[in-house]
Short mmCIF file of C-alpha atoms in Angstrom, two decimals:
data_model
loop_
_atom_site.label_atom_id
_atom_site.label_comp_id
_atom_site.label_asym_id
_atom_site.label_seq_id
_atom_site.Cartn_x
_atom_site.Cartn_y
_atom_site.Cartn_z
CA MET A 635 -23.17 -28.02 -20.39
CA LYS A 636 -24.71 -30.10 -18.65
CA LEU A 637 -24.99 -32.88 -21.06
CA ASN A 638 -21.38 -32.19 -21.07
CA LEU A 639 -21.00 -32.98 -17.22
CA LEU A 640 -22.93 -36.21 -17.67
CA LYS A 641 -20.75 -37.45 -19.64
CA ALA A 642 -18.04 -36.89 -17.57
CA ALA A 643 -19.53 -38.03 -14.62
CA CYS A 644 -20.84 -41.59 -16.73
CA LEU A 645 -17.20 -41.85 -18.49
CA SER A 646 -15.37 -41.51 -14.69
CA VAL A 647 -17.93 -43.92 -13.28
CA ALA A 648 -17.88 -45.89 -15.50
CA CYS A 649 -13.28 -46.15 -14.97
CA PHE A 650 -13.94 -46.89 -11.39
CA VAL A 651 -16.02 -49.50 -12.53
CA SER A 652 -13.61 -51.43 -14.73
CA ALA A 653 -10.41 -50.88 -12.57
CA GLN A 654 -12.59 -52.54 -10.13
CA VAL A 655 -13.51 -55.86 -11.76
CA VAL A 656 -10.33 -56.16 -13.16
CA GLY A 657 -8.31 -59.63 -12.88
CA GLN A 658 -12.64 -60.54 -11.28
CA THR A 659 -13.74 -63.92 -13.44
CA VAL A 660 -16.90 -66.06 -12.82
CA THR A 661 -17.19 -69.79 -10.77
CA THR A 662 -15.94 -72.56 -13.23
CA PRO A 663 -16.16 -75.70 -12.23
CA PRO A 664 -12.55 -77.67 -11.02
CA GLY A 665 -10.28 -78.23 -13.72
CA GLY A 666 -9.30 -82.06 -14.63
CA GLY A 667 -12.51 -82.58 -11.88
CA ASN A 668 -10.35 -82.12 -9.13
CA GLN A 669 -13.47 -81.49 -6.77
CA ARG A 670 -12.86 -79.72 -3.70
CA SER A 671 -13.05 -81.46 -0.61
CA ILE A 672 -12.99 -81.16 2.99
CA VAL A 673 -13.26 -83.69 6.64
CA THR A 674 -13.40 -82.96 9.83
CA GLN A 675 -13.09 -85.14 12.90
CA TYR A 676 -12.80 -84.46 16.85
CA ILE A 677 -10.80 -86.02 18.79
CA GLY A 678 -12.37 -86.04 22.36
CA SER A 679 -14.73 -82.40 22.21
CA LEU A 680 -12.65 -80.21 22.49
CA VAL A 681 -9.59 -80.97 18.80
CA THR A 682 -10.79 -80.91 15.38
CA VAL A 683 -8.94 -81.58 13.22
CA SER A 684 -9.78 -81.15 8.67
CA ILE A 685 -8.45 -81.17 5.59
CA ASP A 686 -8.98 -79.21 2.80
CA TYR A 687 -7.94 -80.88 -0.19
CA ASN A 688 -8.60 -81.11 -3.66
CA SER A 689 -9.23 -84.99 -5.04
CA PRO A 690 -8.59 -86.36 -8.14
CA ASP A 691 -9.63 -89.60 -9.78
CA VAL A 692 -7.22 -92.59 -10.79
CA HIS A 693 -9.42 -92.31 -14.61
CA ALA A 694 -8.22 -88.83 -16.27
CA PRO A 695 -10.10 -86.03 -17.26
CA ASN A 696 -10.79 -87.53 -20.40
CA GLY A 697 -11.59 -91.08 -19.31
CA ASP A 698 -8.60 -92.72 -19.27
CA ASP A 699 -7.91 -96.14 -16.27
CA ARG A 700 -4.76 -94.58 -14.79
CA ARG A 701 -4.88 -97.41 -12.79
CA GLY A 702 -1.06 -99.01 -11.72
CA GLN A 703 0.88 -95.17 -13.13
CA ILE A 704 -0.44 -93.28 -9.86
CA TRP A 705 2.86 -94.24 -7.53
CA GLY A 706 6.45 -92.86 -9.20
CA GLN A 707 4.70 -91.71 -12.48
CA LEU A 708 1.69 -89.23 -12.02
CA VAL A 709 3.13 -88.59 -8.84
CA PRO A 710 6.64 -89.26 -8.36
CA TYR A 711 8.46 -90.80 -5.80
CA GLY A 712 11.26 -88.03 -4.72
CA MET A 713 11.49 -85.03 -4.16
CA THR A 714 10.46 -82.87 -7.80
CA ASN A 715 11.41 -80.64 -9.98
CA LEU A 716 7.83 -78.90 -11.33
CA GLY A 717 9.83 -76.76 -13.30
CA PHE A 718 7.76 -73.45 -12.24
CA GLY A 719 8.34 -71.72 -8.97
CA PRO A 720 10.86 -70.69 -7.00
CA ALA A 721 11.01 -74.57 -5.91
CA THR A 722 13.49 -76.71 -7.75
CA GLU A 723 13.01 -79.76 -5.50
CA SER A 724 9.14 -80.14 -4.51
CA PRO A 725 7.15 -83.01 -2.42
CA TRP A 726 3.91 -84.19 -3.41
CA ARG A 727 0.80 -81.41 -2.72
CA ALA A 728 -0.80 -84.26 -1.50
CA GLY A 729 -4.22 -84.19 -3.38
CA ALA A 730 -4.40 -81.94 -6.48
CA ASN A 731 -4.63 -78.27 -7.54
CA GLN A 732 -4.10 -75.19 -4.61
CA ASN A 733 -2.34 -76.82 -1.46
CA THR A 734 -4.11 -78.97 0.75
CA VAL A 735 -4.23 -77.66 3.83
CA PHE A 736 -3.69 -78.93 7.16
CA THR A 737 -5.30 -77.50 10.30
CA VAL A 738 -5.94 -78.35 13.33
CA SER A 739 -7.41 -76.49 16.03
CA HIS A 740 -5.49 -77.03 19.21
CA ASP A 741 -1.37 -78.46 19.93
CA VAL A 742 -1.68 -81.84 18.99
CA GLN A 743 1.51 -84.64 18.70
CA VAL A 744 1.58 -86.79 15.00
CA GLN A 745 2.91 -89.99 15.17
CA GLY A 746 4.61 -88.84 18.28
CA LYS A 747 5.65 -84.91 17.54
CA ASP A 748 4.68 -81.39 18.43
CA LEU A 749 2.52 -79.61 15.96
CA LYS A 750 1.10 -76.48 17.71
CA ALA A 751 -2.20 -75.26 17.09
CA GLY A 752 -2.81 -73.39 13.59
CA ALA A 753 -3.34 -74.07 9.43
CA TYR A 754 -0.37 -76.48 7.38
CA GLY A 755 0.47 -76.83 4.07
CA LEU A 756 0.17 -80.90 3.76
CA HIS A 757 2.99 -82.01 1.50
CA VAL A 758 4.58 -85.18 0.96
CA ILE A 759 7.62 -87.22 -0.08
CA VAL A 760 6.73 -90.55 -1.89
CA GLU A 761 8.77 -93.06 -1.48
CA GLU A 762 9.54 -96.15 -3.55
CA THR A 763 10.06 -98.45 -0.81
CA GLY A 764 9.74 -97.85 3.17
CA PRO A 765 8.14 -95.09 4.91
CA TRP A 766 7.23 -91.94 3.37
CA THR A 767 7.83 -88.13 4.62
CA ILE A 768 4.34 -86.18 5.30
CA ILE A 769 5.37 -82.49 5.96
CA PHE A 770 3.88 -79.92 7.37
CA SER A 771 4.00 -76.52 6.11
CA ASN A 772 3.88 -73.02 8.09
CA ASN A 773 2.87 -72.08 3.71
CA SER A 774 -0.72 -72.71 3.83
CA THR A 775 -1.50 -70.01 1.59
CA ALA A 776 0.34 -71.46 -1.20
CA TRP A 777 -0.67 -72.93 -4.64
CA GLY A 778 0.68 -76.30 -4.60
CA SER A 779 3.75 -77.10 -4.14
CA PHE A 780 5.76 -75.30 -6.74
CA PHE A 781 6.47 -72.46 -3.94
CA TYR A 782 8.05 -75.18 -1.71
CA ASP A 783 10.49 -73.97 0.64
CA PRO A 784 12.09 -76.06 3.57
CA THR A 785 12.65 -73.44 5.49
CA GLN A 786 9.20 -72.96 6.68
CA ASP A 787 8.69 -76.23 7.98
CA ALA A 788 6.74 -76.94 10.99
CA LEU A 789 7.49 -80.84 11.05
CA ARG A 790 8.19 -83.22 8.97
CA VAL A 791 7.30 -87.41 10.51
CA GLU A 792 7.47 -90.73 8.88
CA ALA A 793 4.23 -92.71 8.10
CA THR A 794 4.20 -96.62 6.60
CA PRO A 795 2.56 -96.63 3.75
CA GLU A 796 0.29 -100.05 3.19
CA ASP A 797 -2.01 -101.81 0.46
CA GLY A 798 -5.64 -101.41 0.43
CA ASP A 799 -8.98 -101.57 -1.22
CA TYR A 800 -9.49 -100.16 -4.57
CA THR A 801 -10.32 -95.92 -4.63
CA GLU A 802 -11.60 -94.07 -7.09
CA TRP A 803 -10.74 -90.13 -6.06
CA LEU A 804 -7.76 -90.02 -3.59
CA THR A 805 -9.64 -89.07 0.01
CA TYR A 806 -8.70 -88.48 3.31
CA GLU A 807 -10.53 -90.44 6.09
CA PHE A 808 -10.29 -91.05 9.69
CA VAL A 809 -9.85 -94.77 10.17
CA ASP A 810 -9.67 -94.84 13.50
CA ARG A 811 -11.42 -92.49 16.70
CA GLN A 812 -10.79 -92.71 20.37
CA PRO A 813 -11.46 -90.63 22.49
CA GLU A 814 -7.77 -88.66 23.19
CA GLN A 815 -6.16 -89.75 19.49
CA THR A 816 -7.27 -90.20 15.91
CA THR A 817 -6.00 -92.05 13.06
CA VAL A 818 -7.00 -90.28 9.37
CA ALA A 819 -5.38 -91.70 6.12
CA LEU A 820 -4.65 -91.21 2.55
CA LYS A 821 -6.31 -93.21 0.12
CA TRP A 822 -5.56 -93.57 -3.51
CA GLU A 823 -5.59 -96.28 -6.10
CA GLU A 824 -4.65 -98.87 -3.76
CA LYS A 825 -2.74 -97.40 -1.11
CA MET A 826 -3.17 -95.25 1.33
CA LEU A 827 -1.29 -93.51 4.16
CA PRO A 828 -2.13 -93.64 7.65
CA PHE A 829 -1.19 -91.62 10.32
CA THR A 830 -1.80 -90.86 14.36
CA ILE A 831 -3.10 -87.13 15.74
CA SER A 832 -3.08 -87.28 18.45
CA ILE A 833 -3.82 -85.40 22.27
CA PRO A 834 0.06 -85.07 24.38
CA ASN A 835 -2.32 -84.04 27.53
CA ALA A 836 -5.94 -84.23 27.11
CA THR A 837 -7.21 -84.11 30.95
CA ASP A 838 -4.88 -80.65 31.41
CA MET A 839 -6.45 -79.41 28.30
CA TYR A 840 -10.33 -80.21 29.84
CA VAL A 841 -9.33 -78.85 32.45
CA ALA A 842 -7.69 -75.60 30.76
CA ASN A 843 -10.44 -75.21 28.99
CA MET A 844 -13.04 -76.00 32.27
CA ARG A 845 -10.96 -72.91 34.31
CA ASN A 846 -12.31 -70.90 31.39
CA GLU A 847 -15.30 -72.73 31.23
CA LEU A 848 -16.22 -71.24 34.34
CA GLN A 849 -15.49 -68.13 33.94
CA ASN A 850 -18.38 -67.53 31.31
CA VAL A 851 -22.12 -69.01 31.56
CA ALA A 852 -20.83 -72.46 32.90
CA GLY A 853 -19.74 -70.83 36.70
CA PHE A 854 -23.99 -69.23 36.54
CA ASN A 855 -25.36 -72.37 37.72
CA TRP A 856 -23.73 -74.96 40.25
CA GLN A 857 -23.78 -77.91 37.12
CA GLY A 858 -21.09 -76.51 36.00
CA TRP A 859 -18.91 -76.26 38.70
CA ALA A 860 -19.89 -79.63 40.31
CA ALA A 861 -19.28 -80.89 36.54
CA ALA A 862 -15.41 -79.86 36.68
CA ALA A 863 -15.15 -80.63 40.34
CA ASN A 864 -16.56 -84.68 39.04
CA TYR A 865 -14.30 -84.73 36.37
CA CYS A 866 -10.77 -83.52 38.20
CA ALA A 867 -12.00 -86.77 40.81
CA THR A 868 -12.54 -89.24 38.27
CA ASN A 869 -8.97 -87.93 36.71
CA ASN A 870 -6.92 -87.98 40.08
CA VAL A 871 -6.05 -84.26 39.11
CA ASN A 872 -5.63 -80.88 39.50
CA LEU A 873 -8.01 -81.45 43.41
CA GLU A 874 -6.98 -78.76 45.48
CA GLU A 875 -8.70 -76.14 43.11
CA ALA A 876 -11.26 -79.36 42.46
CA LEU A 877 -12.13 -78.94 46.33
CA THR A 878 -12.91 -75.03 45.55
CA TRP A 879 -15.29 -75.28 42.35
CA ALA A 880 -16.96 -78.16 45.43
CA ASP A 881 -17.74 -75.78 47.36
CA ASN A 882 -18.72 -73.12 44.68
CA GLY A 883 -20.87 -75.49 43.52
CA ILE A 884 -22.50 -75.94 46.96
CA SER A 885 -22.93 -72.26 48.52
CA ALA A 886 -21.39 -69.58 45.32
CA PRO A 887 -23.17 -66.89 46.52
CA PHE A 888 -27.08 -66.57 44.38
CA ILE A 889 -25.64 -69.88 42.55
CA GLY A 890 -24.63 -72.70 45.03
CA GLN A 891 -27.05 -75.20 46.01
CA GLN A 892 -26.69 -78.22 48.24
CA ASN A 893 -28.00 -81.54 47.13
CA TRP A 894 -27.30 -84.28 46.43
CA ALA A 895 -25.19 -84.02 42.92
CA THR A 896 -22.85 -81.25 44.21
CA LEU A 897 -22.30 -83.15 47.70
CA SER A 898 -21.33 -86.14 46.14
CA ALA A 899 -18.41 -83.94 44.03
CA LYS A 900 -17.24 -82.65 46.92
CA ALA A 901 -16.98 -85.90 48.89
CA ALA A 902 -15.30 -87.72 45.97
CA VAL A 903 -13.13 -85.10 45.49
CA LEU A 904 -11.69 -84.63 49.02
CA ASN A 905 -11.87 -89.53 48.29
CA ALA A 906 -8.97 -88.38 45.37
CA LEU A 907 -7.61 -86.23 48.23
CA GLU A 908 -7.85 -89.70 50.46
CA ARG A 909 -9.29 -87.99 53.20
CA THR A 910 -12.00 -90.69 53.99
CA ASP A 911 -13.24 -89.07 56.63
CA GLU A 912 -14.19 -85.65 55.08
CA ALA A 913 -15.79 -87.69 52.68
CA ILE A 914 -17.66 -90.30 54.74
CA ALA A 915 -18.79 -87.32 56.07
CA VAL A 916 -19.68 -85.34 53.49
CA MET A 917 -21.61 -88.16 51.77
CA ASP A 918 -23.41 -88.24 54.99
CA MET A 919 -24.51 -85.10 54.59
CA ALA A 920 -25.77 -86.26 50.57
CA VAL A 921 -27.59 -89.09 51.47
CA ASN A 922 -29.94 -87.23 53.70
CA ASP A 923 -30.77 -84.99 51.48
CA PRO A 924 -34.23 -84.33 49.72
CA THR A 925 -32.89 -84.74 46.08
CA ALA A 926 -31.10 -88.71 47.20
CA THR A 927 -32.86 -91.03 45.17
CA PRO A 928 -33.44 -95.11 45.81
CA PHE A 929 -30.69 -95.33 42.98
CA ALA A 930 -27.59 -92.97 43.94
CA VAL A 931 -27.82 -93.87 47.24
CA HIS A 932 -27.91 -98.13 46.10
CA ALA A 933 -24.37 -96.78 43.86
CA TYR A 934 -22.92 -96.00 46.74
CA GLY A 935 -23.01 -98.12 49.09
CA ARG A 936 -22.02 -100.34 46.26
CA ARG A 937 -18.88 -98.90 45.85
CA LEU A 938 -18.76 -98.51 49.46
CA ILE A 939 -18.50 -102.68 49.01
CA THR A 940 -16.17 -102.70 46.43
CA GLN A 941 -13.90 -100.28 48.48
CA GLY A 942 -14.17 -103.10 51.75
CA GLN A 943 -16.04 -100.69 54.37
CA LYS A 944 -18.33 -103.52 54.22
CA GLU A 945 -20.09 -101.87 57.82
CA LYS A 946 -20.53 -98.98 56.62
CA ALA A 947 -21.99 -99.44 53.05
CA LEU A 948 -25.05 -101.85 55.32
CA GLU A 949 -26.05 -98.68 57.54
CA ILE A 950 -27.29 -96.74 53.66
CA PHE A 951 -28.77 -100.05 53.00
CA LYS A 952 -30.55 -99.84 55.49
CA LEU A 953 -31.49 -96.07 55.24
CA ASN A 954 -32.17 -96.12 51.54
CA GLN A 955 -34.37 -98.64 52.45
CA LYS A 956 -36.16 -96.52 55.64
CA ASN A 957 -36.12 -93.47 54.01
CA ASN A 958 -38.07 -95.06 50.93
CA ASP A 959 -40.41 -97.36 52.31
CA GLY A 960 -38.99 -100.32 50.42
CA ALA A 961 -39.24 -99.20 46.89
CA TRP A 962 -36.37 -100.49 44.78
CA PRO A 963 -33.69 -101.11 44.78
CA THR A 964 -33.23 -100.59 48.13
CA ASN A 965 -33.97 -103.87 49.62
CA TYR A 966 -31.69 -105.29 46.93
CA GLY A 967 -29.29 -102.90 48.20
CA LEU A 968 -30.10 -105.04 51.75
CA ALA A 969 -29.53 -107.90 50.61
CA ARG A 970 -26.09 -106.80 49.02
CA GLY A 971 -25.03 -105.19 52.52
CA TYR A 972 -25.93 -108.02 54.91
CA SER A 973 -24.03 -110.42 51.77
CA ALA A 974 -20.66 -108.39 52.70
CA VAL A 975 -20.38 -108.73 55.94
CA GLY A 976 -21.75 -112.44 56.29
CA ASP A 977 -25.40 -112.27 57.42
CA PHE A 978 -26.61 -114.28 54.73
CA LYS A 979 -29.75 -115.59 56.21
CA ASN A 980 -30.77 -111.40 56.59
CA ALA A 981 -29.95 -111.55 53.14
CA LEU A 982 -31.55 -114.44 51.89
CA LYS A 983 -34.86 -112.39 53.46
CA TYR A 984 -34.17 -109.21 52.05
CA LEU A 985 -33.46 -110.42 47.98
CA LYS A 986 -36.74 -112.35 48.44
CA MET A 987 -38.75 -109.11 49.42
CA ALA A 988 -36.46 -107.38 45.88
CA LYS A 989 -37.72 -110.10 43.69
CA ASP A 990 -41.00 -108.99 44.72
CA ASN A 991 -40.49 -105.78 43.96
CA VAL A 992 -38.89 -105.71 40.81
CA PRO A 993 -39.96 -103.38 38.01
CA ALA A 994 -42.59 -104.78 35.35
CA ASN A 995 -40.90 -103.06 32.77
CA ASP A 996 -37.11 -104.93 34.06
CA THR A 997 -36.13 -108.03 32.13
CA VAL A 998 -32.37 -108.00 33.41
CA ASN A 999 -33.20 -108.09 37.18
CA PRO A 1000 -35.19 -110.84 37.62
CA PRO A 1001 -32.23 -114.23 36.29
CA ILE A 1002 -29.71 -112.45 38.08
CA ILE A 1003 -32.00 -112.10 41.48
CA GLU A 1004 -32.04 -116.39 40.94
CA ALA A 1005 -29.18 -116.90 40.40
CA ASN A 1006 -27.84 -114.83 43.84
CA ILE A 1007 -30.73 -116.62 45.53
CA LYS A 1008 -28.96 -120.08 45.20
CA LYS A 1009 -25.89 -118.09 45.94
CA LEU A 1010 -27.16 -116.70 49.28
CA GLU A 1011 -28.37 -120.78 49.96
CA ASN A 1012 -25.12 -121.82 49.12
CA LYS A 1013 -23.41 -118.94 51.54
CA GLU A 1014 -22.15 -117.46 49.66
CA ASP A 1015 -21.63 -113.81 49.03
CA ILE A 1016 -23.58 -111.91 46.13
CA ASN A 1017 -21.17 -109.02 45.26
#
């Protein structure tokens, strides 16, 4: 009896296992040697673009050279009936085997047209002459183009193919990379199809991301608030909120610190808001803060000169030289300050003092100082 029960249990387990593995198989090499590839590129520091594809080569699996037979033959022109699946007219799958999948992490523009964040099946209508059509299908999980349905198109754009260097394996390559856009090119045989992906409102995207980050770890230190405020000031965006961020960096409970970085961030926002007098008052606090370095104050003085506030710049350079006992580059700053107000005699005096205390490893400034000494001797401004 016990033996019969054991046999029955074993049979039950065997049937269960058999049911679980029906249709399962092992991993084998890709058919036709079409290696799977993926390429990813950042646009700036937030947006990622990825293309996951299978990469055929010009030479057939049997070694035949198909050069000159790719476009218009292996990859037909126009829409084609592939003879399988519900689609009667299909574009090229822009690769081999499964779907070529284009994924973007944020809303972007492709060839100047809007595309939402997400994953898309990438297809191409190849033409013998003129531009080709790139299709982004909402169906990213279909197998190739056999099930292509035009009603699932998220976007169609046109791009012009170009002659290119010979490429054995179909390849997607990011051929241009800028802070707010990138160009990706499909390359195969002696053709390439470049198209551009751009961020339509990059500053707004970064500000929105900063706003979220400041509600997380970045909001638990003054550095995050100051960096966000500085970004807004530099790009002249979101200034009222940026002023609040700057104040948080200075005085938020537990995390705020009054130092050169936080004070100068607030002053930058005030300048962007054209509240110049308030900005100068805040910077007066900053230059007298123990965290103010001679180089930081020097840079502030030079910025004042470019803004036309020459007398104020000279005042800052004097304070910098006094607070730092003439350390480099404070005498150079005084030379620039006196030169800006037309006092070439004092400018020359302090520039010669600066020449005597250039850091030993500095090979950049000595020849510039020599040239500026000659300019001051001729009563020429060195700024």
